[in-house]
mmCIF file of C-alpha atoms (C1' of nucleotides) in Angstrom:
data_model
loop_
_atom_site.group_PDB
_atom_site.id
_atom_site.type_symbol
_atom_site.label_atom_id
_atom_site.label_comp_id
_atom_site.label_asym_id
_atom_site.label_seq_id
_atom_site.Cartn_x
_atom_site.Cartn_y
_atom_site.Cartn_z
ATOM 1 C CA UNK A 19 -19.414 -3.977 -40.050
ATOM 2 C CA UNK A 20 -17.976 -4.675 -36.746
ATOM 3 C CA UNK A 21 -15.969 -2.033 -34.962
ATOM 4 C CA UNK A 22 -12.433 -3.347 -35.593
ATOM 5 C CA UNK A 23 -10.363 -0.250 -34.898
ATOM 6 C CA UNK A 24 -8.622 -1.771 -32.290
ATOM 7 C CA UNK A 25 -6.020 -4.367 -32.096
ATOM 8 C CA UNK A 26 -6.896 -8.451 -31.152
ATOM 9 C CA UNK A 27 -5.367 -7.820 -28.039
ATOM 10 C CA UNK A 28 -7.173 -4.903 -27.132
ATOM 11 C CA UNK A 29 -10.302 -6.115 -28.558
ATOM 12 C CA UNK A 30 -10.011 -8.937 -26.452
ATOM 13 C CA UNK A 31 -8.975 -7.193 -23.499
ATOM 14 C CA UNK A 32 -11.716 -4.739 -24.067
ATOM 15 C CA UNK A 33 -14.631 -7.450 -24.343
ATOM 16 C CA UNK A 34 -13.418 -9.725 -21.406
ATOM 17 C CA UNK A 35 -13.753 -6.332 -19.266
ATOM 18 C CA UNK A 36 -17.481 -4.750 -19.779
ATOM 19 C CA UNK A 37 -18.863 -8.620 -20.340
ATOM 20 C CA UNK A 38 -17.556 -9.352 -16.805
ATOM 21 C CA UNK A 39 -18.338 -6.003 -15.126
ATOM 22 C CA UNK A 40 -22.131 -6.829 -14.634
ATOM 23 C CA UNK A 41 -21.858 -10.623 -14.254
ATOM 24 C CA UNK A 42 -19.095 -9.684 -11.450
ATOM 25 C CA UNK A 43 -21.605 -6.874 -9.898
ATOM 26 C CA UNK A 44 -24.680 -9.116 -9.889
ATOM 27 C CA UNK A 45 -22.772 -12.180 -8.437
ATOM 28 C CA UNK A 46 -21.848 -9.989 -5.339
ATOM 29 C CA UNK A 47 -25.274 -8.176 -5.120
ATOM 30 C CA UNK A 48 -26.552 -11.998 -4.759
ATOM 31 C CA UNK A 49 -24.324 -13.230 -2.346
ATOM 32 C CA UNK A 50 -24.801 -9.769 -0.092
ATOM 33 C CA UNK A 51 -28.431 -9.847 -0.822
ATOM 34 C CA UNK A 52 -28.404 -13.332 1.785
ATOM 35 C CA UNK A 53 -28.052 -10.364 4.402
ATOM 36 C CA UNK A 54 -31.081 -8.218 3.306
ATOM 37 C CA UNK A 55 -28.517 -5.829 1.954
ATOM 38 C CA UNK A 56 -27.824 -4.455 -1.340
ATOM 39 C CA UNK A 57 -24.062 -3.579 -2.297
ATOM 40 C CA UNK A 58 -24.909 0.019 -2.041
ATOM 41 C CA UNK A 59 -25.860 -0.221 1.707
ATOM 42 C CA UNK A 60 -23.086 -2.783 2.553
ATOM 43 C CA UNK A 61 -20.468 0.346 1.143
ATOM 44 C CA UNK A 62 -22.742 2.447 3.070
ATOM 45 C CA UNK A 63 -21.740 0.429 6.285
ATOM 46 C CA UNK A 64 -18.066 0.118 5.410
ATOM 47 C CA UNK A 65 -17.404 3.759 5.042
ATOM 48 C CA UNK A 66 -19.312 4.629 8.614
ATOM 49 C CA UNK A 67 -17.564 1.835 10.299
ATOM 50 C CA UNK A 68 -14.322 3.049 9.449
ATOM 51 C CA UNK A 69 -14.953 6.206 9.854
ATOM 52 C CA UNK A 70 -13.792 8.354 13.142
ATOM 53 C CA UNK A 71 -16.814 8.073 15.789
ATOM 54 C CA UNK A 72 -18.367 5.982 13.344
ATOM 55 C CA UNK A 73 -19.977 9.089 11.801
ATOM 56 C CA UNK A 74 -19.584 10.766 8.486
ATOM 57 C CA UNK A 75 -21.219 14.067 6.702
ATOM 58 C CA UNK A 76 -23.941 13.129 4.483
ATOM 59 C CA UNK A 77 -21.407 15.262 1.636
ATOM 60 C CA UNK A 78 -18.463 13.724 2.386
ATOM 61 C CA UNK A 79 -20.252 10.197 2.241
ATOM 62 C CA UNK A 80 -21.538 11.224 -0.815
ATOM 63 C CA UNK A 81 -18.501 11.727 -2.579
ATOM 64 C CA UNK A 82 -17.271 8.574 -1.164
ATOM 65 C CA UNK A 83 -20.012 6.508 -2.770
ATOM 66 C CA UNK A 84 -19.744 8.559 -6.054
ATOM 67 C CA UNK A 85 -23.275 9.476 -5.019
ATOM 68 C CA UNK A 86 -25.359 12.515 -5.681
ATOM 69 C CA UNK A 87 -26.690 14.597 -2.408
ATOM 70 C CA UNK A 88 -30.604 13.396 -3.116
ATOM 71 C CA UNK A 89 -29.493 9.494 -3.762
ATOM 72 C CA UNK A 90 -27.613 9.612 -0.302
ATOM 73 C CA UNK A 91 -30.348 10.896 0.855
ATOM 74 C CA UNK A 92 -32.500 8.451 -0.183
ATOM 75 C CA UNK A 93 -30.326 5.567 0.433
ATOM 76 C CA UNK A 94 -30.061 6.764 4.111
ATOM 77 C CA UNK A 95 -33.739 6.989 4.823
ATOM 78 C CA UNK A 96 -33.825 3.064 4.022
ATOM 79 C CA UNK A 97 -31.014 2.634 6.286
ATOM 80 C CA UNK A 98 -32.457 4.704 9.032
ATOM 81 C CA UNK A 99 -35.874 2.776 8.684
ATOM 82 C CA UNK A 100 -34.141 -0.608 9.060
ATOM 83 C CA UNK A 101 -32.189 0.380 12.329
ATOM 84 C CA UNK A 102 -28.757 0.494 10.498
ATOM 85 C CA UNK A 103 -28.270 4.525 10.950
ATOM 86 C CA UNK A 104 -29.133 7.012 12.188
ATOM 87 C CA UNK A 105 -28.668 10.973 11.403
ATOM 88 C CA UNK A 106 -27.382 13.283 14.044
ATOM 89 C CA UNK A 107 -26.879 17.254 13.313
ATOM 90 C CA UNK A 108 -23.856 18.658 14.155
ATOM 91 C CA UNK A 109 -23.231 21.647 16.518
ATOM 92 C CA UNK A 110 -20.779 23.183 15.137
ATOM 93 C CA UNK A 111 -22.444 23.483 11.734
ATOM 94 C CA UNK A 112 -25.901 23.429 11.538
ATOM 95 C CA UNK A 113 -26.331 22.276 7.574
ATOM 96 C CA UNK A 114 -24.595 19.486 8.434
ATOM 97 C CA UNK A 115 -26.323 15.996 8.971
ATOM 98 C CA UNK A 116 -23.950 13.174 10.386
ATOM 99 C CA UNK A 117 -24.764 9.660 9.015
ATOM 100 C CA UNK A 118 -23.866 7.220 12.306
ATOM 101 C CA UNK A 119 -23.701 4.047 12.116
ATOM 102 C CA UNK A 120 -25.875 2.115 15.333
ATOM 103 C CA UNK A 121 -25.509 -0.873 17.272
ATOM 104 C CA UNK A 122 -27.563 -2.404 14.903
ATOM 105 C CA UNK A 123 -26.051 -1.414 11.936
ATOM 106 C CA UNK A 124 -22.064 -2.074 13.733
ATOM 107 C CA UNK A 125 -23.814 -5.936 14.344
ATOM 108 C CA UNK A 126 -25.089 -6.124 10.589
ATOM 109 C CA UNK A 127 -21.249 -5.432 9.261
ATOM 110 C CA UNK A 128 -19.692 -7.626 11.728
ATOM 111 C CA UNK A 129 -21.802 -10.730 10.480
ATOM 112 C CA UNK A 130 -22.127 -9.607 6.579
ATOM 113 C CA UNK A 131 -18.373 -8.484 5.986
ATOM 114 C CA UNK A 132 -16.448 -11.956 6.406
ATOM 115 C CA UNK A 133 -19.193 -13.399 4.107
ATOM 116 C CA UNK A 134 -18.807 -10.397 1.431
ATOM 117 C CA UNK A 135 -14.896 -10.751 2.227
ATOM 118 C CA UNK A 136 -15.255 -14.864 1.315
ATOM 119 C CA UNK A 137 -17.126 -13.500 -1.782
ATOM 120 C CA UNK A 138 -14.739 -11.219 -3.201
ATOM 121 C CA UNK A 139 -12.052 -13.977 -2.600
ATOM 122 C CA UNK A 140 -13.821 -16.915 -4.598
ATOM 123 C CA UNK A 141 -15.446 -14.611 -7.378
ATOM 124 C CA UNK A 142 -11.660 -13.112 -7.963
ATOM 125 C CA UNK A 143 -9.089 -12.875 -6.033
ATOM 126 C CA UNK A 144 -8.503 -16.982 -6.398
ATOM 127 C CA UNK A 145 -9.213 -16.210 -9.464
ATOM 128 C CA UNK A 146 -6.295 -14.299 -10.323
ATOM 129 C CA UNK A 147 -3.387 -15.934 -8.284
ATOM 130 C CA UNK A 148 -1.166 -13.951 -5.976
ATOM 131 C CA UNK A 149 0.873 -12.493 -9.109
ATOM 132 C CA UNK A 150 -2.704 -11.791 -11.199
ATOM 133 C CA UNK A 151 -3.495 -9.742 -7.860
ATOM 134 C CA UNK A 152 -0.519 -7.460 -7.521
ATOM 135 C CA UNK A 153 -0.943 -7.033 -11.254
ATOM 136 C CA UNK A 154 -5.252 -6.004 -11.168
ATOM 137 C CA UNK A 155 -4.048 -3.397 -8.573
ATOM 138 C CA UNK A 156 -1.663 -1.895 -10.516
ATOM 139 C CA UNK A 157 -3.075 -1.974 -13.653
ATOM 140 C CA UNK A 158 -6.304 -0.031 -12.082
ATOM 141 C CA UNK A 159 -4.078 1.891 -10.263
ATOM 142 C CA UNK A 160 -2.809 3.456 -13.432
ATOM 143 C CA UNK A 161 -6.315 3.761 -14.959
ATOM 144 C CA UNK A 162 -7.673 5.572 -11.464
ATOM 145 C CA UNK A 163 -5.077 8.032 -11.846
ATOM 146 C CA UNK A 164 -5.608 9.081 -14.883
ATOM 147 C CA UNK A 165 -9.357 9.647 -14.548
ATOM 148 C CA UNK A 166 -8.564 11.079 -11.186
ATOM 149 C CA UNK A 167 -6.438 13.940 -13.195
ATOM 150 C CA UNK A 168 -9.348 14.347 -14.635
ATOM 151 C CA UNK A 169 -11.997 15.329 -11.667
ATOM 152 C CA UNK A 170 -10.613 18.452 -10.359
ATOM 153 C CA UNK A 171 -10.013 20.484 -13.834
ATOM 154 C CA UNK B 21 -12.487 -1.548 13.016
ATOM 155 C CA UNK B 22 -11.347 -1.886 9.202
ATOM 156 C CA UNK B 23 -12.116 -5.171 7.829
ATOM 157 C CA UNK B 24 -8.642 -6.304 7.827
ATOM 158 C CA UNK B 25 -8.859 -10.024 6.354
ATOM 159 C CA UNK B 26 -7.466 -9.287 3.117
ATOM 160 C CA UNK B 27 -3.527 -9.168 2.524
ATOM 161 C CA UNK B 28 -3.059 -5.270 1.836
ATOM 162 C CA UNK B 29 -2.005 -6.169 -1.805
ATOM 163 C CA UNK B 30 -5.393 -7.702 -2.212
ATOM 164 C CA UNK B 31 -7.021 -4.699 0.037
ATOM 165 C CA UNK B 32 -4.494 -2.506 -2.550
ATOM 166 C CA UNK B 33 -6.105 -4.130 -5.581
ATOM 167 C CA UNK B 34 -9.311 -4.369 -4.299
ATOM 168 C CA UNK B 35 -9.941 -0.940 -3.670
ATOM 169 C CA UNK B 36 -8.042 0.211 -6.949
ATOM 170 C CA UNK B 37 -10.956 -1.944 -8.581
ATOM 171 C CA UNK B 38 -14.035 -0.818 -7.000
ATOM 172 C CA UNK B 39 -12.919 2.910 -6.984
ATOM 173 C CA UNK B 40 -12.097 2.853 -10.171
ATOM 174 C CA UNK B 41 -15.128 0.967 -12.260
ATOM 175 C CA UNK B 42 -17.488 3.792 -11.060
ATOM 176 C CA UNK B 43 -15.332 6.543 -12.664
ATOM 177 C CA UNK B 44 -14.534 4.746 -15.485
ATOM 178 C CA UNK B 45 -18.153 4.694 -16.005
ATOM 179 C CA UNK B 46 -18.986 8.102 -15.774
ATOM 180 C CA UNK B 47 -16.257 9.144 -18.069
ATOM 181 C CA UNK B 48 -17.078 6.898 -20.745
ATOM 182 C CA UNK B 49 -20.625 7.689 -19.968
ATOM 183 C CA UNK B 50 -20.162 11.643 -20.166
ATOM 184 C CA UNK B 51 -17.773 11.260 -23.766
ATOM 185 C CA UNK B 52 -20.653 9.214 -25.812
ATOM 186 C CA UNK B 53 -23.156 12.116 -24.506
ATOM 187 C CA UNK B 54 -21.396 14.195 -26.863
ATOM 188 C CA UNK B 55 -23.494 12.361 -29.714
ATOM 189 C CA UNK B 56 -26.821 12.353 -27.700
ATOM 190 C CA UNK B 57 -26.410 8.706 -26.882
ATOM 191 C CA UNK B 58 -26.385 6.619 -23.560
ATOM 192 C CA UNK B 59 -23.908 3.998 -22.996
ATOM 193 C CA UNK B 60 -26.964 1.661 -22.877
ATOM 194 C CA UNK B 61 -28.435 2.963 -26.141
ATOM 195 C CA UNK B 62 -24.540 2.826 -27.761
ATOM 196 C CA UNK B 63 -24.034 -0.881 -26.711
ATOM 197 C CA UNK B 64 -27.498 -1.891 -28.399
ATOM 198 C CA UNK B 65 -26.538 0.202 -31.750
ATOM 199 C CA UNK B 66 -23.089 -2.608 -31.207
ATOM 200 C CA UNK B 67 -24.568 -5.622 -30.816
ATOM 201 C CA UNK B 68 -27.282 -4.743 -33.738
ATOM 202 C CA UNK B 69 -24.656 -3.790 -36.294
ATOM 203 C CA UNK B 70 -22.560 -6.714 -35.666
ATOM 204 C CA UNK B 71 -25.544 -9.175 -36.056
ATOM 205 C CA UNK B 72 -27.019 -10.942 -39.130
ATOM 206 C CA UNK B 73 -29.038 -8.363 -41.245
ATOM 207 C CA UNK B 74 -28.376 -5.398 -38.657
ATOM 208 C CA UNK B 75 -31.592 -7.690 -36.642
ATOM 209 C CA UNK B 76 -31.408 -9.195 -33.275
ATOM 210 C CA UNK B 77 -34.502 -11.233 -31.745
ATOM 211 C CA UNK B 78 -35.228 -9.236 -28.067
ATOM 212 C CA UNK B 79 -34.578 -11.954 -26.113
ATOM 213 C CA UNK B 80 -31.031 -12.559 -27.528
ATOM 214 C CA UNK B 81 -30.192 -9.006 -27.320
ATOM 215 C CA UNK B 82 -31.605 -8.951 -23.853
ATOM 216 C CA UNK B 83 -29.291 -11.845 -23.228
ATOM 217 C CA UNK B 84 -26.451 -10.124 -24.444
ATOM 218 C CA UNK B 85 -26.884 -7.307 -22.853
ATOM 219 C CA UNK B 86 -27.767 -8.330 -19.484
ATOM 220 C CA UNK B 87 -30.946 -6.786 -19.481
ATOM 221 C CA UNK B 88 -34.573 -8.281 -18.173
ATOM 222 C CA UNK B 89 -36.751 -8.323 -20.931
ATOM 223 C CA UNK B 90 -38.804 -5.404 -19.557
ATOM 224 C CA UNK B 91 -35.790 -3.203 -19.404
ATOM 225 C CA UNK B 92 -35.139 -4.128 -22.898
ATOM 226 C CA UNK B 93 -38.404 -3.628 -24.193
ATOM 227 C CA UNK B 94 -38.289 -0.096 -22.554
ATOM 228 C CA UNK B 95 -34.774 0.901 -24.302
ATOM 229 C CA UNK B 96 -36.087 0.550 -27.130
ATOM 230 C CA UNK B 97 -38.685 2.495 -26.702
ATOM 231 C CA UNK B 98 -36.491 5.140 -26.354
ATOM 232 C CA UNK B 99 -34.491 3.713 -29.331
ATOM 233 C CA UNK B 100 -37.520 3.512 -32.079
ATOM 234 C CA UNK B 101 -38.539 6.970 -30.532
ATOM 235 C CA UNK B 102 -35.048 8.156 -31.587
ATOM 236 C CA UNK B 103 -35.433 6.383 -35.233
ATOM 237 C CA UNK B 104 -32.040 4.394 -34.649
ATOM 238 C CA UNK B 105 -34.373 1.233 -34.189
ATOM 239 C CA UNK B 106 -37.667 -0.357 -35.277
ATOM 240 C CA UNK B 107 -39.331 -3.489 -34.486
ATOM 241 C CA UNK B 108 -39.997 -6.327 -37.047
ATOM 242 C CA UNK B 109 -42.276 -9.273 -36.300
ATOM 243 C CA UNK B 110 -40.857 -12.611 -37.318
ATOM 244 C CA UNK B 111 -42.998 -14.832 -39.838
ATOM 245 C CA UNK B 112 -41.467 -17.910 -38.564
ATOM 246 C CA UNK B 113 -42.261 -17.358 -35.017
ATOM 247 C CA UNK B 114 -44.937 -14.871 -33.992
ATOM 248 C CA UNK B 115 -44.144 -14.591 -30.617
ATOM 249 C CA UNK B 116 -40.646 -12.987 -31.950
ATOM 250 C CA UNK B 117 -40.261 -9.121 -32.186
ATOM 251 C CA UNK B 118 -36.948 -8.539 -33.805
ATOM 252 C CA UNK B 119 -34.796 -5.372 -33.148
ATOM 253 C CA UNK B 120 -33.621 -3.973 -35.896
ATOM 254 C CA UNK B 121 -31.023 -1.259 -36.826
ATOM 255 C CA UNK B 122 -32.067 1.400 -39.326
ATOM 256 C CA UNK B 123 -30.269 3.185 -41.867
ATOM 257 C CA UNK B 124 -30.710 6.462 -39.299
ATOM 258 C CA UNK B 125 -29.056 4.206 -36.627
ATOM 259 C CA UNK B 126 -26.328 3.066 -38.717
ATOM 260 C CA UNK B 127 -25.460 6.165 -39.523
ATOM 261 C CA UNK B 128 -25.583 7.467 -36.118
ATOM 262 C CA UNK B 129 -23.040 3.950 -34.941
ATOM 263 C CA UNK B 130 -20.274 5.123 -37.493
ATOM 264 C CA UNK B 131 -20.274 8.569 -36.107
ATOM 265 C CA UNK B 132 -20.151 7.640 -32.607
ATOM 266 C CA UNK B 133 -18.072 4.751 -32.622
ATOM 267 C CA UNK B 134 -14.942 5.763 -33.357
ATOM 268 C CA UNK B 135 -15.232 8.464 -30.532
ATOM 269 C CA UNK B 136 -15.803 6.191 -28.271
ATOM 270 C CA UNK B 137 -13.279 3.843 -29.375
ATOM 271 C CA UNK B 138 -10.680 7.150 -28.714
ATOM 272 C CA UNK B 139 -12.824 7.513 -25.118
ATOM 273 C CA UNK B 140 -11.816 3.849 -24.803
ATOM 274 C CA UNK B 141 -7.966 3.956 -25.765
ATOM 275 C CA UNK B 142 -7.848 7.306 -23.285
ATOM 276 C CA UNK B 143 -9.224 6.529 -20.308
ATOM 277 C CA UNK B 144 -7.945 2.755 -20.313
ATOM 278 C CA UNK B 145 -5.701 1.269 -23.270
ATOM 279 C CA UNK B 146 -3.116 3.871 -23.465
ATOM 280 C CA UNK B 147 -3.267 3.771 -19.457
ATOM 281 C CA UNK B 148 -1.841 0.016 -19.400
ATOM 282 C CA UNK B 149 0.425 -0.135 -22.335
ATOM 283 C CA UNK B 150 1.010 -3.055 -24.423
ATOM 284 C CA UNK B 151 1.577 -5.299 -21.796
ATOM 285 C CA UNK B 152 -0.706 -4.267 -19.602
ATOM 286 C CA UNK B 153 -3.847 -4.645 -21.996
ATOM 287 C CA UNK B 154 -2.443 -8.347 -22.524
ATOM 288 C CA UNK B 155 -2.470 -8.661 -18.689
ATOM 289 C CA UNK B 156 -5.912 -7.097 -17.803
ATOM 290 C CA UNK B 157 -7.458 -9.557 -21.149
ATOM 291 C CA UNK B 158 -5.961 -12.514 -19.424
ATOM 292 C CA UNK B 159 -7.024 -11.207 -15.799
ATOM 293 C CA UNK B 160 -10.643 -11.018 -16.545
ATOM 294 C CA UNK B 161 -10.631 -13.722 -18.789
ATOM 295 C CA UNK B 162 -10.227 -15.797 -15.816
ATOM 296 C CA UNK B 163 -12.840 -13.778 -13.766
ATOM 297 C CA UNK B 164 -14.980 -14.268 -16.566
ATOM 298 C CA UNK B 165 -14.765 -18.092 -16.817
ATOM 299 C CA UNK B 166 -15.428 -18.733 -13.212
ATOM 300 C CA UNK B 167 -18.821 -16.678 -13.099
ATOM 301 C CA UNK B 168 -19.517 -17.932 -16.426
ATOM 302 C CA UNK B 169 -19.082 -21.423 -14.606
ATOM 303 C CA UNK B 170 -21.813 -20.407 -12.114
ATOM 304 C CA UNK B 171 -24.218 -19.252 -14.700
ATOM 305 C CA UNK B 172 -26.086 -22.582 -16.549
ATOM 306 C CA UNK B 173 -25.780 -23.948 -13.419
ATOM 307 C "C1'" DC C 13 -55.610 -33.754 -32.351
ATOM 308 C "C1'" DG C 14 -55.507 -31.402 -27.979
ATOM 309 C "C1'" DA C 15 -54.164 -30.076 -23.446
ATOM 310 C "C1'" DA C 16 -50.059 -28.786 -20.526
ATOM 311 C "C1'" DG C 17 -46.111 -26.438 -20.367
ATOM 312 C "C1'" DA C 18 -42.481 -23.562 -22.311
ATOM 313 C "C1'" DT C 19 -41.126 -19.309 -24.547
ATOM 314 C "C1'" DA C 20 -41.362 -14.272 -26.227
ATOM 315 C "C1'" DC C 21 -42.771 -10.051 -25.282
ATOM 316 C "C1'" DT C 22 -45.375 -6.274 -22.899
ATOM 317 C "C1'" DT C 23 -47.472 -3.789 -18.972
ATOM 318 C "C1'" DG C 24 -48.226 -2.524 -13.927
ATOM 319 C "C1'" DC C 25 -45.762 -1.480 -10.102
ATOM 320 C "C1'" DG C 26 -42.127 -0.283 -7.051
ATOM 321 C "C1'" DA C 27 -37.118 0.739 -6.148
ATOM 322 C "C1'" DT C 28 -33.048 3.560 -7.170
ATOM 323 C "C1'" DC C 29 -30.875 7.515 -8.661
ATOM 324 C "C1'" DA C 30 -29.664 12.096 -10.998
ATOM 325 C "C1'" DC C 31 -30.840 16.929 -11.938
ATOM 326 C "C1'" DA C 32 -32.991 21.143 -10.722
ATOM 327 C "C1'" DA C 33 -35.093 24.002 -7.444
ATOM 328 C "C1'" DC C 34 -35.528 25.299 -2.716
ATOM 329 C "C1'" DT C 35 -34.306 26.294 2.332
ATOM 330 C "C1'" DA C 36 -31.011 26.952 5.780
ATOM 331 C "C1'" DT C 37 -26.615 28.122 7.245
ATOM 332 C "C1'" DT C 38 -21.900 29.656 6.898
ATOM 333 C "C1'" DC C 39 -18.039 32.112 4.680
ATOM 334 C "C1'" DA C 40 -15.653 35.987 2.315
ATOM 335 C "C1'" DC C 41 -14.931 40.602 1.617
ATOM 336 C "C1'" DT C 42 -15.740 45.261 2.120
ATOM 337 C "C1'" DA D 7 -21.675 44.408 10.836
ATOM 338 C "C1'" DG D 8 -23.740 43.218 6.209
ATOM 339 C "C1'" DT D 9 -24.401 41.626 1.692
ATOM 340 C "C1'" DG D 10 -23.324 38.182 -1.847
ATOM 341 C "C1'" DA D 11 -21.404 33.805 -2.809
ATOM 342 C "C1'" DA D 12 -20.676 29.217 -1.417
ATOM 343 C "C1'" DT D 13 -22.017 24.984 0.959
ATOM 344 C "C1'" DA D 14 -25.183 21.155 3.115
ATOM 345 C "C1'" DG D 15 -29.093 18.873 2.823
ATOM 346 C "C1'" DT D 16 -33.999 17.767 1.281
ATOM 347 C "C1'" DT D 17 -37.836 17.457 -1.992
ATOM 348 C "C1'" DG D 18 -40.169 17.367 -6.756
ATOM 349 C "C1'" DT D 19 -39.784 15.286 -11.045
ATOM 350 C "C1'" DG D 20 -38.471 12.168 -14.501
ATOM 351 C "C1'" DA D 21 -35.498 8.315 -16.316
ATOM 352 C "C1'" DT D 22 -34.036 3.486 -15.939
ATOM 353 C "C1'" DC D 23 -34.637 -1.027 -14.609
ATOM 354 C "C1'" DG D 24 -36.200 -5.480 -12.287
ATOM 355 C "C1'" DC D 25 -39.969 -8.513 -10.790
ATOM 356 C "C1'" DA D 26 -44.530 -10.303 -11.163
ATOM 357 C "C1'" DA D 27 -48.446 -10.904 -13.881
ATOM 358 C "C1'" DG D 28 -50.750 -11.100 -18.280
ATOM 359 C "C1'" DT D 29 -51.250 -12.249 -23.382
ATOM 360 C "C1'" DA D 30 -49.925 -14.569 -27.394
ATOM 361 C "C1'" DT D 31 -47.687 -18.219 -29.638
ATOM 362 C "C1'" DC D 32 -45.258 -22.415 -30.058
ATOM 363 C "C1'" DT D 33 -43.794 -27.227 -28.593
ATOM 364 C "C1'" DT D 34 -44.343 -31.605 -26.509
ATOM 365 C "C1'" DC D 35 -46.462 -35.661 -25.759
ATOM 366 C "C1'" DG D 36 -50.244 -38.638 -24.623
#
DNA sequence: CGAAGATACTTGCGATCACAACTATTCACT
DNA sequence: AGTGAATAGTTGTGATCGCAAGTATCTTCG
């Protein structure tokens, strides 16, 4: 008794979304991995290296990366062992831990981002044509605002 | 230094996107909780009610699901432990364990379901309006083909 | 028929992550 | 100033999952 309780065009709309999700994610987790990064660290890099002083709070990184305290944590001590980052306190506010992006870690973006930038492009954007592309952001635009009403409640 | 090399609709779209799946996930996540199930758990009780004789063989549900074989052996674990599953051994073929859905688990699917079908239609559906779901089929549809291309390769 | 290889599943192990508990520090209010 | 609440981060614990290795069974082909 299959769940029918929506319309074709919903069903279909549904089932073409979470079938692609996780093909989508693991074709861009393979073509990062040709790096020795996993998505998570490549966001990891984005967010420092766009980030003022190429710095951030471990909290405010966190929330970034819809990541809890401990898995920042955790995803930071690989980063710091491979060179990428490294943690600085801060003066003004001694709980605070800055996540900064090194030399290292500024290098590893430059070379990885054009190739995860070429990835994104051939796994959708070509997909989807210039019109298919200024309709995906909109259409997610309306879905992030409405779960974005949502958070703060 | 932002990586700059997409057009800012596609950096607009982009961003909407990979934002927004993580959310999305959550919510839907946190609304089936309500009935003591996982997402995982709720898209296994789908794929078993839908199939021939409420059975699937593991490594066709594994398939469908986009889970190694060890991670599907291990949710249903969880899933016999629960009583919405047991295992059957296939005469034909003895290498075959078979998944199958039990009355318990049947009964736990109808109750769920069309929650989650609202959660669905809340967060998403009623976000894009008529024309929108047609869009967002037809957008992934053709995100879908071209990984789906890559695949048997 | 019988050996080589393919297939189905499980188990050992390690990686990732969330929640809860804990420490340290700062803020708010009297 | 001083106490209680809030905030930042880390660590202990347990859940989930993938990969590699192991066992059992089936298939293929000489």
């Amino acid at each position: 008794m299959p769940t029918n309780w929506l319309s074709d065009s919903e069903q279909h709309a549904w089932r073409m979304f979470i079938t692609t999700i996780p093909d989508l994610n693991a074709a861009l987790e393979a073509d990062i991995a040709a790096h020795g990064l996993t998505m998570g660290d490549y966001e990891v890099l984005v967010f420092l290296s766009e980030a003022p002083d190429s710095r951030l709070r471990m909290c405010d990184l966190a929330t970034a990366l819809r990541l809890s305290p401990s898995g920042l944590t955790r995803r930071l001590d690989g980063m710091v062992k491979a060179g990428w980052v490294d943690r600085a306190s801060c003066s003004a506010d001694r709980r605070v831990m800055y996540a900064h992006l090194t030399a290292a870690g500024l290098e590893k973006m430059s070379v990885a981002a054009p190739d995860h930038v070429a990835s994104v492009r051939r796994h959708v954007l070509d997909q989807l044509g210039t019109d298919g592309v200024e309709q995906f952001g909109e259409l997610f635009g309306k879905i992030r605002q409405h779960l974005h009403g949502l958070q703060p409640a």
